[in-house]
Short mmCIF file of N, CA and C in Angstrom, two decimals:
data_model
loop_
_atom_site.label_atom_id
_atom_site.label_comp_id
_atom_site.label_asym_id
_atom_site.label_seq_id
_atom_site.Cartn_x
_atom_site.Cartn_y
_atom_site.Cartn_z
N GLN A 1 -7.92 -43.49 36.32
CA GLN A 1 -7.76 -42.53 35.34
C GLN A 1 -7.95 -41.06 36.17
N VAL A 2 -7.11 -40.12 35.70
CA VAL A 2 -7.42 -38.95 35.98
C VAL A 2 -8.41 -37.91 35.74
N CYS A 3 -9.09 -37.37 36.39
CA CYS A 3 -10.21 -36.59 35.87
C CYS A 3 -9.83 -35.29 35.21
N ARG A 4 -10.89 -34.79 34.51
CA ARG A 4 -10.46 -33.69 33.46
C ARG A 4 -10.05 -32.58 34.29
N GLY A 5 -10.80 -32.41 35.40
CA GLY A 5 -10.35 -31.24 36.27
C GLY A 5 -8.91 -31.21 36.90
N LEU A 6 -8.25 -32.12 36.82
CA LEU A 6 -6.83 -32.24 37.28
C LEU A 6 -6.07 -32.06 36.28
N ARG A 7 -6.47 -32.64 34.93
CA ARG A 7 -5.53 -32.57 33.61
C ARG A 7 -5.47 -31.14 33.35
N THR A 8 -6.70 -30.30 32.97
CA THR A 8 -6.73 -28.97 32.80
C THR A 8 -7.42 -28.20 33.77
N PRO A 9 -6.51 -27.60 35.07
CA PRO A 9 -7.14 -27.05 35.89
C PRO A 9 -7.84 -25.50 35.40
N GLN A 10 -8.77 -25.10 36.03
CA GLN A 10 -9.62 -23.86 35.89
C GLN A 10 -8.75 -22.68 36.15
N LEU A 11 -7.89 -23.06 37.29
CA LEU A 11 -7.25 -21.66 37.74
C LEU A 11 -5.59 -21.96 37.51
N PRO A 12 -4.76 -21.19 37.09
CA PRO A 12 -3.38 -21.67 37.20
C PRO A 12 -2.62 -21.55 38.42
N ILE A 13 -2.02 -22.95 38.51
CA ILE A 13 -1.61 -23.38 39.71
C ILE A 13 -0.11 -24.49 39.54
N TRP A 14 0.95 -23.83 40.30
CA TRP A 14 2.08 -24.59 40.22
C TRP A 14 2.41 -25.36 41.51
N LEU A 15 2.80 -26.57 41.63
CA LEU A 15 3.26 -27.16 42.77
C LEU A 15 5.13 -27.00 42.33
N CYS A 16 5.42 -26.27 43.63
CA CYS A 16 6.80 -26.00 43.43
C CYS A 16 7.64 -26.65 44.57
N SER A 17 8.85 -27.13 44.17
CA SER A 17 9.83 -27.33 45.40
C SER A 17 10.73 -26.25 45.16
N VAL A 18 11.16 -25.29 46.17
CA VAL A 18 11.78 -24.18 46.01
C VAL A 18 12.59 -24.24 47.28
N GLY A 19 14.08 -24.23 47.13
CA GLY A 19 14.82 -24.45 48.57
C GLY A 19 14.83 -25.61 49.29
N GLU A 20 14.41 -26.57 48.78
CA GLU A 20 14.28 -27.68 49.50
C GLU A 20 12.94 -27.87 50.30
N ARG A 21 12.10 -26.92 49.88
CA ARG A 21 10.90 -26.95 50.52
C ARG A 21 9.83 -26.79 49.50
N HIS A 22 8.56 -27.64 49.69
CA HIS A 22 7.30 -27.57 48.97
C HIS A 22 6.57 -26.50 49.19
N GLY A 23 5.73 -26.05 48.04
CA GLY A 23 4.70 -25.22 48.25
C GLY A 23 3.86 -24.98 46.92
N VAL A 24 2.94 -24.38 47.11
CA VAL A 24 1.81 -23.76 45.79
C VAL A 24 2.13 -22.47 45.56
N LEU A 25 2.20 -22.16 44.31
CA LEU A 25 2.14 -20.92 43.25
C LEU A 25 0.75 -20.83 42.53
N PHE A 26 0.19 -20.05 42.80
CA PHE A 26 -1.35 -20.03 42.26
C PHE A 26 -1.53 -18.40 41.73
N SER A 27 -2.63 -18.45 41.27
CA SER A 27 -3.62 -17.30 40.95
C SER A 27 -4.77 -17.72 40.78
N THR A 28 -5.60 -16.58 41.19
CA THR A 28 -7.19 -16.65 41.20
C THR A 28 -7.78 -15.97 40.08
N ASN A 29 -6.89 -15.58 38.99
CA ASN A 29 -7.33 -15.18 37.60
C ASN A 29 -7.19 -16.06 36.59
N SER A 30 -8.17 -16.71 36.02
CA SER A 30 -8.28 -17.78 35.12
C SER A 30 -7.78 -17.33 33.90
N GLN A 31 -8.01 -16.27 33.69
CA GLN A 31 -7.52 -15.78 32.15
C GLN A 31 -5.95 -15.67 31.88
N LEU A 32 -5.43 -15.65 32.89
CA LEU A 32 -4.11 -15.84 33.21
C LEU A 32 -3.47 -17.41 32.36
N LEU A 33 -4.31 -18.06 32.13
CA LEU A 33 -4.22 -19.22 31.25
C LEU A 33 -4.44 -19.26 29.95
N SER A 34 -5.21 -18.30 29.67
CA SER A 34 -5.66 -18.53 28.37
C SER A 34 -5.52 -16.95 27.31
N ASP A 35 -5.00 -16.07 27.96
CA ASP A 35 -4.78 -14.63 27.52
C ASP A 35 -3.76 -14.06 27.69
N TRP A 36 -2.48 -14.13 26.76
CA TRP A 36 -1.20 -13.62 27.07
C TRP A 36 -1.21 -12.38 27.37
N LYS A 37 -2.11 -11.51 27.07
CA LYS A 37 -2.21 -10.02 27.44
C LYS A 37 -2.41 -9.96 29.19
N MET A 38 -3.01 -10.82 29.56
CA MET A 38 -2.95 -10.89 30.92
C MET A 38 -1.51 -10.91 31.91
N GLU A 39 -0.78 -11.47 31.10
CA GLU A 39 0.58 -11.70 31.59
C GLU A 39 1.37 -10.41 31.93
N ARG A 40 0.76 -9.18 31.82
CA ARG A 40 1.89 -8.03 31.79
C ARG A 40 2.02 -7.77 33.22
N VAL A 41 0.86 -7.52 34.13
CA VAL A 41 0.90 -7.28 35.72
C VAL A 41 -0.18 -8.17 36.36
N PHE A 42 0.32 -9.03 37.06
CA PHE A 42 -0.59 -9.87 37.59
C PHE A 42 -0.16 -10.03 39.14
N GLN A 43 -1.19 -10.84 39.65
CA GLN A 43 -1.07 -11.39 41.24
C GLN A 43 -0.87 -12.66 41.23
N LEU A 44 0.12 -13.20 41.88
CA LEU A 44 0.41 -14.63 42.12
C LEU A 44 0.27 -14.83 43.68
N TYR A 45 -0.07 -15.93 44.12
CA TYR A 45 -0.08 -16.31 45.60
C TYR A 45 0.90 -17.28 46.01
N TRP A 46 1.74 -17.45 47.15
CA TRP A 46 2.42 -18.49 47.47
C TRP A 46 2.39 -18.87 48.84
N TYR A 47 1.96 -20.17 48.93
CA TYR A 47 1.94 -20.48 50.22
C TYR A 47 2.50 -21.86 50.42
N SER A 48 3.45 -22.23 51.54
CA SER A 48 4.23 -23.15 51.64
C SER A 48 3.92 -24.06 53.00
N GLY A 49 2.96 -23.52 53.63
CA GLY A 49 2.60 -24.01 54.97
C GLY A 49 3.64 -24.22 56.34
N GLN A 50 4.69 -23.59 55.65
CA GLN A 50 5.89 -24.06 56.65
C GLN A 50 5.46 -22.69 57.95
N ARG A 51 6.09 -23.10 58.95
CA ARG A 51 5.83 -22.57 60.34
C ARG A 51 6.04 -20.77 60.07
N GLU A 52 6.98 -20.28 59.40
CA GLU A 52 7.51 -19.01 59.36
C GLU A 52 6.57 -18.14 58.31
N GLN A 53 5.76 -18.99 57.77
CA GLN A 53 4.72 -18.04 56.89
C GLN A 53 3.45 -18.41 57.56
N SER A 54 2.92 -17.35 58.12
CA SER A 54 1.57 -17.23 58.71
C SER A 54 0.48 -17.12 57.84
N GLN A 55 0.59 -16.73 56.84
CA GLN A 55 -0.50 -16.30 55.85
C GLN A 55 0.31 -16.43 54.49
N THR A 56 -0.77 -16.61 53.44
CA THR A 56 -0.31 -16.73 52.00
C THR A 56 0.03 -15.45 51.57
N ALA A 57 1.27 -15.66 50.98
CA ALA A 57 1.89 -14.30 50.51
C ALA A 57 1.40 -14.05 49.13
N ARG A 58 1.19 -12.52 48.94
CA ARG A 58 0.25 -12.20 47.81
C ARG A 58 1.72 -11.38 47.06
N LEU A 59 2.15 -11.62 45.67
CA LEU A 59 3.31 -11.22 44.87
C LEU A 59 2.48 -11.01 43.64
N THR A 60 2.95 -9.48 43.42
CA THR A 60 2.66 -8.80 42.24
C THR A 60 3.89 -9.01 41.14
N VAL A 61 3.40 -9.46 39.97
CA VAL A 61 4.51 -9.82 39.16
C VAL A 61 4.45 -8.79 37.77
N ASP A 62 5.47 -8.32 37.53
CA ASP A 62 5.44 -7.25 36.38
C ASP A 62 6.56 -7.92 35.41
N THR A 63 5.81 -8.35 34.38
CA THR A 63 6.69 -9.00 33.31
C THR A 63 7.34 -8.01 32.14
N HIS A 64 6.96 -6.76 32.49
CA HIS A 64 7.51 -5.85 31.44
C HIS A 64 8.03 -4.59 32.03
N SER A 65 8.84 -5.07 33.08
CA SER A 65 9.39 -4.05 34.04
C SER A 65 10.81 -3.97 33.01
N HIS A 66 11.52 -3.04 33.31
CA HIS A 66 12.82 -2.36 32.34
C HIS A 66 14.20 -2.93 33.24
N HIS A 67 14.88 -3.63 32.30
CA HIS A 67 16.12 -3.74 33.14
C HIS A 67 16.95 -2.59 33.54
N TRP A 68 16.74 -1.52 32.82
CA TRP A 68 17.58 -0.53 33.24
C TRP A 68 17.06 0.43 34.44
N GLU A 69 15.82 0.00 34.90
CA GLU A 69 15.54 0.56 36.23
C GLU A 69 16.24 -0.34 37.51
N GLU A 70 16.77 -1.28 37.20
CA GLU A 70 17.42 -1.89 38.43
C GLU A 70 18.86 -1.38 38.34
N ASP A 71 19.28 -1.19 39.77
CA ASP A 71 20.75 -0.67 40.18
C ASP A 71 21.76 -1.34 39.18
N PRO A 72 22.56 -0.91 38.65
CA PRO A 72 23.34 -1.58 37.73
C PRO A 72 24.74 -1.98 38.74
N CYS A 73 24.83 -1.31 39.64
CA CYS A 73 26.11 -1.76 40.74
C CYS A 73 25.50 -2.89 41.68
N GLU A 74 24.52 -3.40 41.54
CA GLU A 74 23.85 -4.08 42.67
C GLU A 74 24.63 -5.49 42.38
N ASP A 75 25.04 -6.02 43.42
CA ASP A 75 25.89 -7.29 43.49
C ASP A 75 24.99 -8.37 44.19
N LEU A 76 24.25 -9.35 43.22
CA LEU A 76 22.91 -10.08 43.73
C LEU A 76 23.88 -11.31 44.34
N SER A 77 25.17 -11.39 44.45
CA SER A 77 25.81 -12.52 45.10
C SER A 77 25.80 -12.18 46.68
N SER A 78 25.96 -10.80 46.84
CA SER A 78 26.18 -10.43 48.55
C SER A 78 24.98 -10.84 49.20
N PRO A 79 25.12 -11.35 50.27
CA PRO A 79 24.08 -11.60 51.33
C PRO A 79 22.91 -11.09 51.37
N GLY A 80 23.03 -9.19 51.47
CA GLY A 80 21.86 -8.61 51.38
C GLY A 80 21.43 -8.21 50.29
N LYS A 81 21.82 -9.11 49.07
CA LYS A 81 21.04 -8.55 47.88
C LYS A 81 20.53 -10.04 47.31
N ARG A 82 20.56 -11.06 48.03
CA ARG A 82 19.96 -12.32 47.08
C ARG A 82 18.59 -12.07 46.84
N ARG A 83 18.04 -12.71 45.83
CA ARG A 83 16.64 -12.69 45.78
C ARG A 83 16.14 -13.90 46.03
N PRO A 84 14.85 -14.04 46.75
CA PRO A 84 14.28 -15.30 47.49
C PRO A 84 14.12 -16.34 46.36
N ALA A 85 14.16 -17.34 46.77
CA ALA A 85 13.94 -18.77 45.60
C ALA A 85 12.88 -18.47 44.91
N VAL A 86 11.59 -18.36 45.69
CA VAL A 86 10.19 -18.03 45.00
C VAL A 86 10.30 -17.24 43.63
N GLU A 87 11.00 -16.14 43.78
CA GLU A 87 11.02 -15.11 42.79
C GLU A 87 12.15 -15.68 41.48
N MET A 88 12.95 -16.34 42.28
CA MET A 88 13.64 -17.00 40.87
C MET A 88 13.11 -18.18 40.18
N ALA A 89 12.21 -18.86 41.07
CA ALA A 89 11.13 -19.91 40.27
C ALA A 89 10.30 -19.14 39.55
N ILE A 90 9.60 -18.12 39.91
CA ILE A 90 8.86 -17.40 38.92
C ILE A 90 9.68 -16.69 37.64
N ARG A 91 10.45 -16.48 37.86
CA ARG A 91 11.68 -15.96 36.78
C ARG A 91 12.03 -17.05 35.53
N THR A 92 11.60 -18.26 36.13
CA THR A 92 11.79 -19.40 35.11
C THR A 92 10.67 -19.67 34.02
N LYS A 93 9.36 -19.05 34.50
CA LYS A 93 8.49 -19.00 33.56
C LYS A 93 8.41 -17.37 32.87
N TRP A 94 8.63 -16.18 33.70
CA TRP A 94 8.53 -15.22 33.02
C TRP A 94 10.04 -14.41 33.42
N THR A 95 10.85 -14.64 32.17
CA THR A 95 12.14 -14.21 32.43
C THR A 95 12.28 -12.74 32.46
N GLY A 96 12.92 -12.12 33.60
CA GLY A 96 13.21 -10.79 33.79
C GLY A 96 12.35 -10.03 34.53
N ALA A 97 11.06 -10.71 35.02
CA ALA A 97 10.04 -10.27 35.58
C ALA A 97 10.45 -9.80 37.11
N THR A 98 9.77 -8.58 37.55
CA THR A 98 10.08 -8.08 38.99
C THR A 98 8.90 -8.43 39.68
N VAL A 99 9.28 -8.93 41.08
CA VAL A 99 8.11 -9.36 41.77
C VAL A 99 7.96 -8.69 42.98
N SER A 100 7.01 -7.97 43.47
CA SER A 100 6.87 -7.09 44.75
C SER A 100 6.20 -7.91 45.43
N TRP A 101 6.64 -7.91 46.71
CA TRP A 101 6.20 -8.72 47.86
C TRP A 101 4.94 -8.23 48.73
N ASN A 102 4.69 -6.82 48.05
CA ASN A 102 3.60 -6.12 48.67
C ASN A 102 3.17 -5.86 50.08
N GLY A 103 4.59 -5.71 50.80
CA GLY A 103 4.51 -5.42 52.25
C GLY A 103 4.87 -6.70 53.18
N THR A 104 4.83 -7.96 52.57
CA THR A 104 5.32 -9.13 53.36
C THR A 104 7.00 -9.39 53.20
N ASP A 105 7.44 -9.65 54.26
CA ASP A 105 8.99 -9.72 54.16
C ASP A 105 9.33 -11.10 53.52
N PRO A 106 9.91 -10.96 52.39
CA PRO A 106 10.56 -12.06 51.56
C PRO A 106 11.02 -12.97 52.37
N PHE A 107 10.84 -14.13 52.14
CA PHE A 107 11.56 -15.49 52.80
C PHE A 107 12.41 -16.22 51.91
N PHE A 108 13.58 -16.71 52.21
CA PHE A 108 14.29 -17.20 51.58
C PHE A 108 14.04 -18.86 51.64
#
């Protein structure tokens, strides 16, 4: 039998398989689970335990960013314009969100 804490976590946490690698995407804000207003701008943390990741990446997610602020000529298919797989995973829950890596070099 699974204990209550594992069925209903106190903090938002997602186990992810991103780009054939596993990691944990989580927040330290428990209100993100229960208050939709907290989903405007919030922090998420990504940790995969991979050698190239020396510390947990702190990501700022803005779900109310405006699509017109992005460069309309930007070709996301070119190698220099690819989005990290972690960002794409975040966008499966928060469509259209922008993700800031806060000084951490995004990894793919």
